[in-house]
Each structure stands twice: as C-alpha cells, then as structure tokens.
C-alpha cells in the first residue's frame, strides 16, 4: 500500500532553505571526487559522463542524463571525458528543502540514482535559468529563483516515491514543531530541554519522552545534530571563517566546535570545507 503524507500540511511548513546552481566546463580527466554534501545534488553532464558510487551501487550518467544524491550521503564521483571532444562539462544544482524546519524533504523520498534524458530536460532548462539569474539582482530575480527552486522539488517528487516510513515520521515532527522551531531560532545561544518543553506546552519529562518516541533521539542530542548540520551547510556554501561558524552555531569557542565537528563527521571543519564545497562537483 503506498505511503501518503498527512492530509493537511501548513504552507509555512515547507521551506526552500538553499538553492545554488553551478557549472564547470574544464575538468581534469578521470578525476575522482568523494564528498558528503549537506545539500541534495542534481548533476547533469553536458559533455562526457559521470560515474558514481552511492551506497555500494555503481551508476553511469551519460551526457543529457542526470544523477541525484540525497543530502548527507557519501558519494564518489568520477569524471570521464567524451572520447571525441576530449573534455567534460556539467551543470548542477545544490538545494535544501525542509518540512517543519527540521526534516530534509528529500530524506522522505526514495530517489533514483539516475534520470533519463526525457526526465532531465525540465531540470536542464531550470538550472540554465537559475545560472542566468545569478548575475542579476532585485526582488524579481529573487522571487523567480525561489519559484524555480520549488519547481525543482516538484520535479523530484514526480520521479521519487515516498518512503514507507515518511508519514509516521512527519506526524511526529508535526507535534514537536514548536520545540524544534525554538531550538533552530536560538541555535547560536543556549538551548535547554526545559525551554523546548515550554515552547511545546509540555512538562520537561513528558516532552523528553515524546521527543524520544517520535524522533528516536534525546532532545539535546538532536540539538547537537542541528548545530553540526548547520555548520556543515555553512562550511559548504559560505566563506565564513571557522570561528564565525562556531559562534553562529552555538559552540563555546572554535576549539570546542572543531573537536565536536570532528567527532561527528570524522573530519576537521577545514578539511570538510575543502572536500564538500558546492563550487566543485
């Protein structure tokens, strides 16, 4: 029986937090790049092809097709030249959509590793327009970028069915939305279980039990994961210093941040930024 989302989801529950297109027309031949990006990746080879390894599955993405990678999943990407043109070129989109400010929307989808040329054409047009908008300013361009970002999400939902566990996961986060929103809004400062419980109009003990039952995680562990997740996104997509990111994500100092980040990801913040910058793919 197919999974269905809850019947009513408030419009403000769905957000496009980030959408950034990119391009490269001159890769090194047979370059292998391994990354764990905090954003969903949609990548389209224009000339040549990509070969990817995701969750132990090898896929080949020819020119005119596209490959998809959910956020926070390690993927190894090999860049292969076109045998005649002796080059490789590509376009891509990094994006992050959330529900209730907490759930990565694409984590609810069973995304295929590759899209056919027929399915890729609308994404190609969309990314090309986003690239053109990057050099413009003004409110009209900002509104159009947001519109295109949500169109990209709609195109993904047309090719990726919901995972079976998605509805139950969403129901749990829906109940905890006020507490999660509080934690996100105060990520740079101190967040306690008592404060989150008050935001959800629950006693601390009831809130702790409900939070663990619905998310499988203790509240403060979840807050720590929020901090690390936000740090990963800033390291990948901004030029903020490590010290600035540590302060913005609520760590005591740069040393504390670096220690906790390495514990969570196996990499120093600087190494993570070098490996996962959205400027290369």
CSV table of C-alpha atoms in Angstrom, one decimal:
chain,number,residue,atom,x,y,z
A,1,UNK,CA,0.0,0.0,0.0
A,2,UNK,CA,1.6,3.4,-1.0
A,3,UNK,CA,2.6,5.8,1.7
A,4,UNK,CA,0.8,9.1,1.9
A,5,UNK,CA,1.6,12.4,3.6
A,6,UNK,CA,-0.6,13.7,6.3
A,7,UNK,CA,-3.7,15.2,4.7
A,8,UNK,CA,-3.1,18.8,5.9
A,9,UNK,CA,0.4,20.4,5.9
A,10,UNK,CA,0.5,24.1,6.6
A,11,UNK,CA,2.0,26.1,3.8
A,12,UNK,CA,4.7,27.5,6.0
A,13,UNK,CA,5.8,24.0,7.0
A,14,UNK,CA,7.6,23.7,3.6
A,15,UNK,CA,10.7,25.8,3.1
A,16,UNK,CA,13.4,26.2,0.5
A,17,UNK,CA,16.4,26.9,2.7
A,18,UNK,CA,19.0,26.9,0.0
A,19,UNK,CA,19.3,26.5,-3.8
A,20,UNK,CA,22.5,27.2,-5.7
A,21,UNK,CA,23.3,26.3,-9.3
A,22,UNK,CA,26.9,25.7,-10.6
A,23,UNK,CA,28.8,24.8,-13.7
A,24,UNK,CA,32.2,23.6,-14.9
A,25,UNK,CA,33.5,23.3,-18.5
A,26,UNK,CA,37.0,22.0,-17.8
A,27,UNK,CA,37.5,19.0,-15.5
A,28,UNK,CA,40.7,17.0,-15.2
A,29,UNK,CA,40.4,13.7,-17.0
A,30,UNK,CA,39.3,10.8,-14.8
A,31,UNK,CA,39.2,13.0,-11.7
A,32,UNK,CA,37.7,11.2,-8.7
A,33,UNK,CA,36.0,13.3,-6.1
A,34,UNK,CA,34.4,11.9,-2.9
A,35,UNK,CA,32.1,14.1,-0.9
A,36,UNK,CA,29.3,14.1,1.7
A,37,UNK,CA,27.3,17.2,0.8
A,38,UNK,CA,24.8,18.7,3.2
A,39,UNK,CA,22.5,19.5,0.3
A,40,UNK,CA,20.7,17.4,-2.3
A,41,UNK,CA,22.7,17.2,-5.5
A,42,UNK,CA,21.2,17.2,-9.0
A,43,UNK,CA,24.0,17.0,-11.6
A,44,UNK,CA,23.8,16.9,-15.4
A,45,UNK,CA,26.8,16.1,-17.6
A,46,UNK,CA,26.8,18.2,-20.8
A,47,UNK,CA,29.8,16.6,-22.4
A,48,UNK,CA,31.4,13.4,-21.2
A,49,UNK,CA,29.8,11.4,-18.3
A,50,UNK,CA,29.8,10.9,-14.6
A,51,UNK,CA,30.3,7.6,-12.9
A,52,UNK,CA,29.1,7.5,-9.3
A,53,UNK,CA,29.3,5.1,-6.4
A,54,UNK,CA,26.5,5.6,-3.8
A,55,UNK,CA,25.6,3.1,-1.1
A,56,UNK,CA,27.8,0.5,-2.9
A,57,UNK,CA,25.9,0.9,-6.2
A,58,UNK,CA,27.8,1.9,-9.3
A,59,UNK,CA,25.9,4.1,-11.8
A,60,UNK,CA,26.9,5.7,-15.1
A,61,UNK,CA,25.3,9.0,-16.1
A,62,UNK,CA,25.7,9.9,-19.7
A,63,UNK,CA,25.5,13.4,-21.3
A,64,UNK,CA,21.9,14.6,-21.3
A,65,UNK,CA,21.0,12.4,-18.2
A,66,UNK,CA,21.2,13.4,-14.5
A,67,UNK,CA,22.3,11.9,-11.3
A,68,UNK,CA,20.7,12.5,-7.9
A,69,UNK,CA,22.3,12.3,-4.4
A,70,UNK,CA,20.3,12.9,-1.2
A,71,UNK,CA,21.8,15.2,1.4
A,72,UNK,CA,24.4,13.9,3.8
A,73,UNK,CA,25.2,10.7,1.8
A,74,UNK,CA,28.8,9.9,0.8
A,75,UNK,CA,29.2,9.7,-3.0
A,76,UNK,CA,32.2,9.0,-5.1
A,77,UNK,CA,32.1,10.8,-8.4
A,78,UNK,CA,34.4,10.0,-11.4
A,79,UNK,CA,34.6,12.5,-14.3
A,80,UNK,CA,35.0,10.8,-17.7
A,81,UNK,CA,36.0,12.7,-20.9
A,82,UNK,CA,34.0,12.5,-24.1
A,83,UNK,CA,36.2,10.3,-26.3
A,84,UNK,CA,35.9,12.6,-29.3
A,85,UNK,CA,35.8,16.1,-27.7
A,86,UNK,CA,38.4,15.1,-25.1
A,87,UNK,CA,36.7,17.1,-22.4
A,88,UNK,CA,33.9,17.0,-19.8
A,89,UNK,CA,31.4,19.7,-18.8
A,90,UNK,CA,28.5,19.7,-16.4
A,91,UNK,CA,25.8,21.8,-14.7
A,92,UNK,CA,24.4,21.1,-11.3
A,93,UNK,CA,22.1,22.3,-8.5
A,94,UNK,CA,22.6,22.0,-4.8
A,95,UNK,CA,19.4,22.5,-2.8
A,96,UNK,CA,17.9,22.0,0.6
A,97,UNK,CA,14.1,21.8,1.3
A,98,UNK,CA,12.7,21.3,4.8
A,99,UNK,CA,9.4,20.4,6.4
A,100,UNK,CA,8.7,21.8,9.9
A,101,UNK,CA,12.1,23.4,9.8
A,102,UNK,CA,13.6,20.1,10.7
A,103,UNK,CA,13.0,17.3,8.2
A,104,UNK,CA,15.1,17.3,5.0
A,105,UNK,CA,12.3,16.8,2.4
A,106,UNK,CA,14.4,14.6,0.2
A,107,UNK,CA,15.1,12.2,3.1
A,108,UNK,CA,11.4,11.2,2.8
A,109,UNK,CA,11.8,10.2,-0.9
A,110,UNK,CA,13.2,7.0,-2.5
A,111,UNK,CA,15.2,8.9,-5.1
A,112,UNK,CA,16.6,7.0,-8.1
A,113,UNK,CA,20.3,7.4,-8.7
A,114,UNK,CA,19.9,8.5,-12.3
A,115,UNK,CA,17.3,10.2,-14.5
A,116,UNK,CA,16.7,9.6,-18.2
A,117,UNK,CA,17.1,12.3,-20.9
A,118,UNK,CA,13.4,12.8,-21.0
A,119,UNK,CA,13.1,13.4,-17.3
A,120,UNK,CA,16.3,15.6,-17.3
A,121,UNK,CA,15.2,18.1,-19.9
A,122,UNK,CA,13.0,20.2,-17.5
A,123,UNK,CA,15.8,20.2,-14.9
A,124,UNK,CA,18.3,21.3,-17.6
A,125,UNK,CA,16.1,24.3,-18.5
A,126,UNK,CA,15.6,25.2,-14.8
A,127,UNK,CA,19.3,25.1,-13.9
A,128,UNK,CA,20.2,27.2,-17.0
A,129,UNK,CA,17.7,29.9,-15.9
A,130,UNK,CA,19.0,29.8,-12.4
A,131,UNK,CA,22.5,30.3,-13.7
A,132,UNK,CA,21.4,33.3,-15.7
A,133,UNK,CA,19.6,34.8,-12.6
A,134,UNK,CA,22.8,34.5,-10.6
A,135,UNK,CA,24.2,37.6,-12.3
A,136,UNK,CA,21.0,39.7,-11.8
A,137,UNK,CA,19.8,41.4,-8.7
A,138,UNK,CA,16.5,42.7,-7.5
A,139,UNK,CA,13.3,41.4,-6.0
A,140,UNK,CA,12.0,39.9,-9.3
A,141,UNK,CA,15.1,37.7,-9.6
A,142,UNK,CA,14.9,36.6,-6.0
A,143,UNK,CA,11.2,35.7,-6.4
A,144,UNK,CA,12.0,33.8,-9.6
A,145,UNK,CA,14.8,31.9,-8.0
A,146,UNK,CA,12.5,30.7,-5.2
A,147,UNK,CA,9.9,29.7,-7.7
A,148,UNK,CA,12.4,27.6,-9.7
A,149,UNK,CA,13.7,26.0,-6.5
A,150,UNK,CA,10.2,24.8,-5.6
A,151,UNK,CA,9.7,23.6,-9.2
A,152,UNK,CA,12.9,21.5,-8.9
A,153,UNK,CA,11.4,19.9,-5.8
A,154,UNK,CA,8.1,19.2,-7.6
A,155,UNK,CA,10.1,17.5,-10.4
A,156,UNK,CA,11.9,15.4,-7.9
A,157,UNK,CA,8.6,14.2,-6.3
A,158,UNK,CA,7.4,13.1,-9.8
A,159,UNK,CA,10.3,10.6,-10.1
A,160,UNK,CA,10.8,9.7,-6.4
A,161,UNK,CA,8.0,8.0,-4.4
A,162,UNK,CA,7.7,8.5,-0.7
A,163,UNK,CA,9.4,6.1,1.6
A,164,UNK,CA,7.1,3.9,3.6
A,165,UNK,CA,8.1,5.4,6.9
A,166,UNK,CA,7.6,9.0,5.7
A,167,UNK,CA,4.0,9.6,7.1
A,168,UNK,CA,4.7,8.5,10.6
A,169,UNK,CA,8.0,10.5,10.7
A,170,UNK,CA,6.1,13.6,9.6
A,171,UNK,CA,3.4,13.2,12.2
A,172,UNK,CA,6.0,13.0,14.9
A,173,UNK,CA,7.8,16.1,13.8
A,174,UNK,CA,4.5,18.0,13.4
A,175,UNK,CA,3.7,17.5,17.1
A,176,UNK,CA,7.2,18.7,18.0
A,177,UNK,CA,7.3,21.7,15.6
A,178,UNK,CA,7.1,24.5,18.2
A,179,UNK,CA,10.0,23.0,20.2
A,180,UNK,CA,12.1,22.4,17.1
A,181,UNK,CA,11.4,25.9,15.8
A,182,UNK,CA,12.6,27.3,19.2
A,183,UNK,CA,15.8,25.3,19.0
A,184,UNK,CA,16.5,26.5,15.5
A,185,UNK,CA,15.8,30.1,16.3
A,186,UNK,CA,18.2,30.0,19.3
A,187,UNK,CA,20.9,27.8,17.8
A,188,UNK,CA,23.6,30.5,18.4
A,189,UNK,CA,22.8,30.6,22.2
A,190,UNK,CA,22.0,28.2,25.0
A,191,UNK,CA,19.1,25.7,24.4
A,192,UNK,CA,17.7,23.5,27.2
A,193,UNK,CA,15.2,20.8,27.4
A,194,UNK,CA,13.1,23.0,29.8
A,195,UNK,CA,13.0,25.8,27.2
A,196,UNK,CA,12.0,23.4,24.4
A,197,UNK,CA,9.3,21.8,26.6
A,198,UNK,CA,7.9,25.2,27.4
A,199,UNK,CA,7.7,26.0,23.7
A,200,UNK,CA,5.7,22.8,23.1
A,201,UNK,CA,3.5,23.5,26.2
A,202,UNK,CA,4.6,20.2,27.9
A,203,UNK,CA,6.3,19.3,31.1
A,204,UNK,CA,10.1,18.5,30.7
A,205,UNK,CA,9.5,14.9,31.5
A,206,UNK,CA,6.6,14.5,29.1
A,207,UNK,CA,8.4,16.4,26.4
A,208,UNK,CA,11.5,14.3,26.7
A,209,UNK,CA,9.5,11.0,26.5
A,210,UNK,CA,7.5,12.3,23.5
A,211,UNK,CA,10.6,13.6,21.7
A,212,UNK,CA,12.5,10.3,22.0
A,213,UNK,CA,9.4,8.3,20.9
A,214,UNK,CA,8.8,10.4,17.8
A,215,UNK,CA,12.4,11.1,16.7
A,216,UNK,CA,14.4,8.2,18.2
A,217,UNK,CA,16.8,10.8,19.7
A,218,UNK,CA,17.1,12.6,23.0
A,219,UNK,CA,16.3,16.4,22.7
A,220,UNK,CA,19.8,17.6,23.4
A,221,UNK,CA,21.4,15.1,21.1
A,222,UNK,CA,19.0,16.4,18.4
A,223,UNK,CA,20.1,20.0,19.1
A,224,UNK,CA,23.7,19.0,18.8
A,225,UNK,CA,22.9,17.4,15.4
A,226,UNK,CA,21.1,20.6,14.4
A,227,UNK,CA,24.2,22.6,15.2
A,228,UNK,CA,26.5,20.2,13.3
A,229,UNK,CA,24.1,20.2,10.3
A,230,UNK,CA,24.0,24.0,10.2
A,231,UNK,CA,27.8,24.1,10.4
A,232,UNK,CA,28.1,21.7,7.5
A,233,UNK,CA,25.9,23.8,5.4
A,234,UNK,CA,27.8,27.0,6.2
A,235,UNK,CA,31.2,25.3,5.6
A,236,UNK,CA,30.0,24.1,2.2
A,237,UNK,CA,28.2,27.2,0.9
A,238,UNK,CA,29.8,30.3,2.6
A,239,UNK,CA,33.2,31.8,3.1
A,240,UNK,CA,32.5,32.5,6.8
A,241,UNK,CA,35.5,31.7,9.0
A,242,UNK,CA,35.5,28.6,11.2
A,243,UNK,CA,35.4,31.0,14.2
A,244,UNK,CA,32.3,32.7,12.8
A,245,UNK,CA,30.6,29.4,12.1
A,246,UNK,CA,31.4,28.2,15.6
A,247,UNK,CA,29.8,31.3,17.1
A,248,UNK,CA,26.7,31.1,14.8
A,249,UNK,CA,26.0,27.5,15.7
A,250,UNK,CA,26.3,27.9,19.5
A,251,UNK,CA,29.6,26.3,20.3
A,252,UNK,CA,31.6,27.7,23.2
A,253,UNK,CA,34.6,28.5,21.0
A,254,UNK,CA,36.5,27.5,17.9
A,255,UNK,CA,38.4,24.7,19.7
A,256,UNK,CA,35.1,23.2,21.1
A,257,UNK,CA,33.5,23.4,17.7
A,258,UNK,CA,36.4,21.7,15.9
A,259,UNK,CA,36.5,18.9,18.4
A,260,UNK,CA,32.8,18.2,18.2
A,261,UNK,CA,32.7,18.6,14.4
A,262,UNK,CA,35.5,16.1,14.0
A,263,UNK,CA,33.8,13.7,16.5
A,264,UNK,CA,30.6,13.9,14.4
A,265,UNK,CA,32.0,13.8,10.9
A,266,UNK,CA,35.5,12.3,11.1
A,267,UNK,CA,36.9,15.5,9.6
A,268,UNK,CA,38.2,18.9,10.7
A,269,UNK,CA,36.0,21.8,9.7
A,270,UNK,CA,38.7,23.0,7.2
A,271,UNK,CA,39.1,19.5,5.6
A,272,UNK,CA,35.3,19.2,5.3
A,273,UNK,CA,35.1,22.6,3.6
A,274,UNK,CA,37.8,21.6,1.1
A,275,UNK,CA,36.1,18.3,0.3
A,276,UNK,CA,32.5,19.5,0.1
A,277,UNK,CA,32.5,23.0,-1.3
A,278,UNK,CA,29.5,23.4,-3.6
A,279,UNK,CA,31.8,25.3,-6.0
A,280,UNK,CA,33.0,22.0,-7.4
A,281,UNK,CA,31.3,18.8,-8.4
